[in-house]
mmCIF file of C-alpha atoms in Angstrom:
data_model
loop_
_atom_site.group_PDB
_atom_site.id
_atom_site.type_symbol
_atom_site.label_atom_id
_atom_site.label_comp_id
_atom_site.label_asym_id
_atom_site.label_seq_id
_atom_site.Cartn_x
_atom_site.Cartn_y
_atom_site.Cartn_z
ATOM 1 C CA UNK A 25 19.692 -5.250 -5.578
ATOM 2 C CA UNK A 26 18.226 -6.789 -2.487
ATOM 3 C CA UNK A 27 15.593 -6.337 -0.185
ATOM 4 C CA UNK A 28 18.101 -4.700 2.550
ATOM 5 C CA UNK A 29 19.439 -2.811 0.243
ATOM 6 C CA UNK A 30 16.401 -1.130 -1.087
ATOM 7 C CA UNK A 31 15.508 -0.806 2.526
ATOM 8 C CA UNK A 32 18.273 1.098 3.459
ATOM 9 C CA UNK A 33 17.683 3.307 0.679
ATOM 10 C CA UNK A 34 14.367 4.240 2.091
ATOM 11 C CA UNK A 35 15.419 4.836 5.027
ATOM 12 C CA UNK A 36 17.515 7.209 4.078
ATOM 13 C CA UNK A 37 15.829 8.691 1.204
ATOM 14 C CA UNK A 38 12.308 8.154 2.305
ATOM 15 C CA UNK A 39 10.987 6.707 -0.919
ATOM 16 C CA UNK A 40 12.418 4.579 -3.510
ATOM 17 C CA UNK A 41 11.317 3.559 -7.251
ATOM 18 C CA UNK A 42 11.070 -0.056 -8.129
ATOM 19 C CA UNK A 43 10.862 -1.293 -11.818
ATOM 20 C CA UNK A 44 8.528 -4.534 -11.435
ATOM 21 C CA UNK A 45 8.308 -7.411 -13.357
ATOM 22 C CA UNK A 46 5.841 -5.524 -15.841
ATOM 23 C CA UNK A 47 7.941 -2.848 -16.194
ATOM 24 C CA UNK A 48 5.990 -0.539 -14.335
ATOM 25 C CA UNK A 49 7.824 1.902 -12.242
ATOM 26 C CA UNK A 50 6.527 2.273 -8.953
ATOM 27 C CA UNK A 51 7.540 4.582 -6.364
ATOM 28 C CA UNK A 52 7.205 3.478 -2.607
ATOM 29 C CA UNK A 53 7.492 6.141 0.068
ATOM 30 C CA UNK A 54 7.128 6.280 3.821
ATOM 31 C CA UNK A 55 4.363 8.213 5.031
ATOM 32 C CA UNK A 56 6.757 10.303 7.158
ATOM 33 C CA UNK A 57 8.332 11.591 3.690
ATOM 34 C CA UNK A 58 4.754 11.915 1.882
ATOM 35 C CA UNK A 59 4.369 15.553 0.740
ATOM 36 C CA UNK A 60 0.704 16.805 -0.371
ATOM 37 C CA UNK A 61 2.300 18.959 -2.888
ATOM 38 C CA UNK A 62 4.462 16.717 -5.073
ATOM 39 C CA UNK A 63 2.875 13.158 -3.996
ATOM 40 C CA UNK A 64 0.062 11.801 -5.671
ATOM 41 C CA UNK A 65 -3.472 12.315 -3.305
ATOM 42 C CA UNK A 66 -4.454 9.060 -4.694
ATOM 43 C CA UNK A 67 -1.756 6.837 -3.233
ATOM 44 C CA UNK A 68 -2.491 3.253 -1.894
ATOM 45 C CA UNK A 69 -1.177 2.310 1.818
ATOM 46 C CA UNK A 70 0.704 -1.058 1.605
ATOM 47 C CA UNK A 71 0.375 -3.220 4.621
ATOM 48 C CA UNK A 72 2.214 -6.787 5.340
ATOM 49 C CA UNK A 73 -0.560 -7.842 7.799
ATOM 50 C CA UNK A 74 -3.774 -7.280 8.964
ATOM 51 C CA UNK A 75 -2.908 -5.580 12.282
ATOM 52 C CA UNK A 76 -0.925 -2.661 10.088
ATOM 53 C CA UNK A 77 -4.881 -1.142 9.723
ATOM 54 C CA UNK A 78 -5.117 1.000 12.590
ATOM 55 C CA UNK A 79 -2.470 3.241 11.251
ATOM 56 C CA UNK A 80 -4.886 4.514 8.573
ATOM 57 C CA UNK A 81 -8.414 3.925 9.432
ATOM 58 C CA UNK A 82 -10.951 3.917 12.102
ATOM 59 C CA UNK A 83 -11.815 0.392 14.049
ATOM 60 C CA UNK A 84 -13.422 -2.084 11.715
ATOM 61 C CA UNK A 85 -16.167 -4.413 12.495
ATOM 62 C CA UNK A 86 -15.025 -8.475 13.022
ATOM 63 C CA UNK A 87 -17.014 -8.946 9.367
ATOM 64 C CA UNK A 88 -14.629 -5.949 7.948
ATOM 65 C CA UNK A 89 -11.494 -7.930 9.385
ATOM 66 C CA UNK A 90 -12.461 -11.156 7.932
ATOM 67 C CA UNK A 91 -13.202 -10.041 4.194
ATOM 68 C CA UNK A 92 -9.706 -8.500 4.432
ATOM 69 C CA UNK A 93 -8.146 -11.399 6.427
ATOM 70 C CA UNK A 94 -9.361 -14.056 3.728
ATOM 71 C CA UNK A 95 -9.638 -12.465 0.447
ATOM 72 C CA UNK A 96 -7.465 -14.822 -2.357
ATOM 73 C CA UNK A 97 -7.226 -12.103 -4.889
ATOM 74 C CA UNK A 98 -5.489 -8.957 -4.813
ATOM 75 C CA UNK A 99 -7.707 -6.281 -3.462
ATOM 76 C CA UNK A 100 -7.616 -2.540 -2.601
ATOM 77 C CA UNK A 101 -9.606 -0.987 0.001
ATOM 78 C CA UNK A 102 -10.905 2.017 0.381
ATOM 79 C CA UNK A 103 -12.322 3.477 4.218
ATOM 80 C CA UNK A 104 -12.985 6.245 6.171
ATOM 81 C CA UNK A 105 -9.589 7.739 7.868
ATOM 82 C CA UNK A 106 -8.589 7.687 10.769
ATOM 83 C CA UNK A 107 -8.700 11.113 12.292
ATOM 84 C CA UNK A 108 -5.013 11.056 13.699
ATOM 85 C CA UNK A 109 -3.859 10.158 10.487
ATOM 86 C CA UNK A 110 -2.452 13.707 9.127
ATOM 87 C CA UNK A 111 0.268 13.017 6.259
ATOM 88 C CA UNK A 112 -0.650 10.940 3.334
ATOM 89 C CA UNK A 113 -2.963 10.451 0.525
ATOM 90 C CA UNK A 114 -6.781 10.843 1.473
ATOM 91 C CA UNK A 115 -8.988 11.526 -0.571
ATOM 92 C CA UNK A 116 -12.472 13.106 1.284
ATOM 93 C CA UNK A 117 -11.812 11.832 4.551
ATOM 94 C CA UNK A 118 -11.226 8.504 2.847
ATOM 95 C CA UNK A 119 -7.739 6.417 2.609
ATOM 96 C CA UNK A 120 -6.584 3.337 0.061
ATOM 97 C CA UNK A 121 -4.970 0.430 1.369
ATOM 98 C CA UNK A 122 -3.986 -3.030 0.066
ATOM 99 C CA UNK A 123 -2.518 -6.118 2.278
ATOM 100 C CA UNK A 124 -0.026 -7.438 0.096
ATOM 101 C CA UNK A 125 0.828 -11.158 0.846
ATOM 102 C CA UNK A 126 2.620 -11.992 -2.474
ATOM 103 C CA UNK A 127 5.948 -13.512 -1.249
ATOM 104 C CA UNK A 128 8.502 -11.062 -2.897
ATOM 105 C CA UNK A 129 6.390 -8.133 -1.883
ATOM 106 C CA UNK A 130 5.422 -9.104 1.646
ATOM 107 C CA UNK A 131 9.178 -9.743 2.259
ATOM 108 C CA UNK A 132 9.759 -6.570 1.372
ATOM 109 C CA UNK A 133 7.129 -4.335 2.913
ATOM 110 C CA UNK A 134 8.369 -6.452 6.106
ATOM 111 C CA UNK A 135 11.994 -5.814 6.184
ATOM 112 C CA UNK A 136 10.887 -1.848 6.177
ATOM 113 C CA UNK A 137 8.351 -2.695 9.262
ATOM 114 C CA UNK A 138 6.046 -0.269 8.598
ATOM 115 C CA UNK A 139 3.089 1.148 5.935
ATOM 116 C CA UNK A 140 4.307 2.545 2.726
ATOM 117 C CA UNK A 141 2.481 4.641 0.149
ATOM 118 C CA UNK A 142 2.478 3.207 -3.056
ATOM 119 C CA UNK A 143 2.280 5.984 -6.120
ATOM 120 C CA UNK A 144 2.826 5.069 -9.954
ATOM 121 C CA UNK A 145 5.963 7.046 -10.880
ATOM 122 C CA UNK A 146 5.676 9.806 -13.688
ATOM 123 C CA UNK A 147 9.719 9.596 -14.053
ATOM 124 C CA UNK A 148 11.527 6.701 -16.003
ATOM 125 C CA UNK A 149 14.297 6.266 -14.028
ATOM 126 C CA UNK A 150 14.278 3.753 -10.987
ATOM 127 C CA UNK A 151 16.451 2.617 -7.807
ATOM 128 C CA UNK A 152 15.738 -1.051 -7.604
ATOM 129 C CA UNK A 153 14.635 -3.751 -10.581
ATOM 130 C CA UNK A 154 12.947 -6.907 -10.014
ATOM 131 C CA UNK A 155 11.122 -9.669 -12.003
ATOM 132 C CA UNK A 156 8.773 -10.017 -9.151
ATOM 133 C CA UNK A 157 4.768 -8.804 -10.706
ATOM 134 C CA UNK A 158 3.789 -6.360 -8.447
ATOM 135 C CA UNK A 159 0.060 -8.115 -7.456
ATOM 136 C CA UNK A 160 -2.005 -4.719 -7.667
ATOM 137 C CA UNK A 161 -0.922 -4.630 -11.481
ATOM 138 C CA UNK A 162 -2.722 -8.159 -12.129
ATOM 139 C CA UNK A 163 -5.730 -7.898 -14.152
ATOM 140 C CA UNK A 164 -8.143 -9.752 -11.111
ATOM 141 C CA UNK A 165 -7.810 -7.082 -8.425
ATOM 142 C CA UNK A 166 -10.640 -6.164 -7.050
ATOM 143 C CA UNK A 167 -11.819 -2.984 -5.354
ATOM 144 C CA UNK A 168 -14.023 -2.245 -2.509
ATOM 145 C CA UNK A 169 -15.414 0.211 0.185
ATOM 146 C CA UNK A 170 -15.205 -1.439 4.124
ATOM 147 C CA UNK A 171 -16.825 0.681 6.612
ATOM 148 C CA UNK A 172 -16.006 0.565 10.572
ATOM 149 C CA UNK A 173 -19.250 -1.054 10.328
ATOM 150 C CA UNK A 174 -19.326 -3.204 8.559
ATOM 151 C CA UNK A 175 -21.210 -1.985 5.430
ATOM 152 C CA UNK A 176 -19.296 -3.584 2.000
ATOM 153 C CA UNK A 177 -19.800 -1.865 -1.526
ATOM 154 C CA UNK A 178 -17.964 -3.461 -4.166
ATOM 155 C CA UNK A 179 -16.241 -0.661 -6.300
ATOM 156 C CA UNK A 180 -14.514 -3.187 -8.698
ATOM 157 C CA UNK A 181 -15.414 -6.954 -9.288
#
């Protein structure tokens, strides 16, 4: 299956599940199709670029931008919400999010043109396979806290 095609299933559907290259099945869903009753409150935002931020979190500070604009390792974040942010996973008043530049990935999140939620899948079956390592899966990624501030607590080294 293709990128298009996969998009056009979420855009229908409003979520799809994609077997990775590990075999891991994870489920992708837009945030207007996120339900706090059957979605997992400890989802991970997926952005393409930098920019994509604002959707889930307060302003950040220049120093904030610039450890997520030049990391080299996979890395999720974790920040305060923004407060017009109403459907999706947060966690006390606090979001996940992860700017995924792996090539496969990046593509992919870009084609749909805006933020989706990524959840690990309880279920087996999938929409969509690919050999493509899904870069949150890799044993380096690193976790941290960001505030709008610009106060950085390493979570996960």
């Amino acid at each position: 299956m293709e990128i298009k095609d996969a998009v056009k299933i979420l855009k229908e559907k409003g979520r799809i599940k994609v077997k990775d290259g590990h075999g891991t099945i994870l489920e992708l869903v837009a945030p207007q199709s996120w339900d706090a009753t059957k979605d997992d409150q400890d989802g991970i935002f997926l952005f393409f670029e930098v920019f994509q931020i604002r959707h889930v979190a307060e302003q950040f500070s220049e120093v904030s931008l610039d450890i997520i604009e030049y990391a080299t390792k996979p890395t999720i974040y974790r920040t305060p919400v923004n407060r017009i942010l109403k459907n999706g996973p947060i966690f006390e008043g606090k979001v996940k999010f992860a700017v995924i530049r792996k090539d496969f990935w990046n593509r992919f999140l870009f084609a749909f043109s805006q933020p989706l939620i990524l959840q690990f899948s309880k279920s087996k079956d999938w929409d969509m396979a690919t050999e493509e390592f899904f870069p949150l899966l890799s044993a380096g990624t690193k976790e941290m806290f960001l505030s709008p501030d610009g106060d950085v607590k390493i979570i996960r080294a």
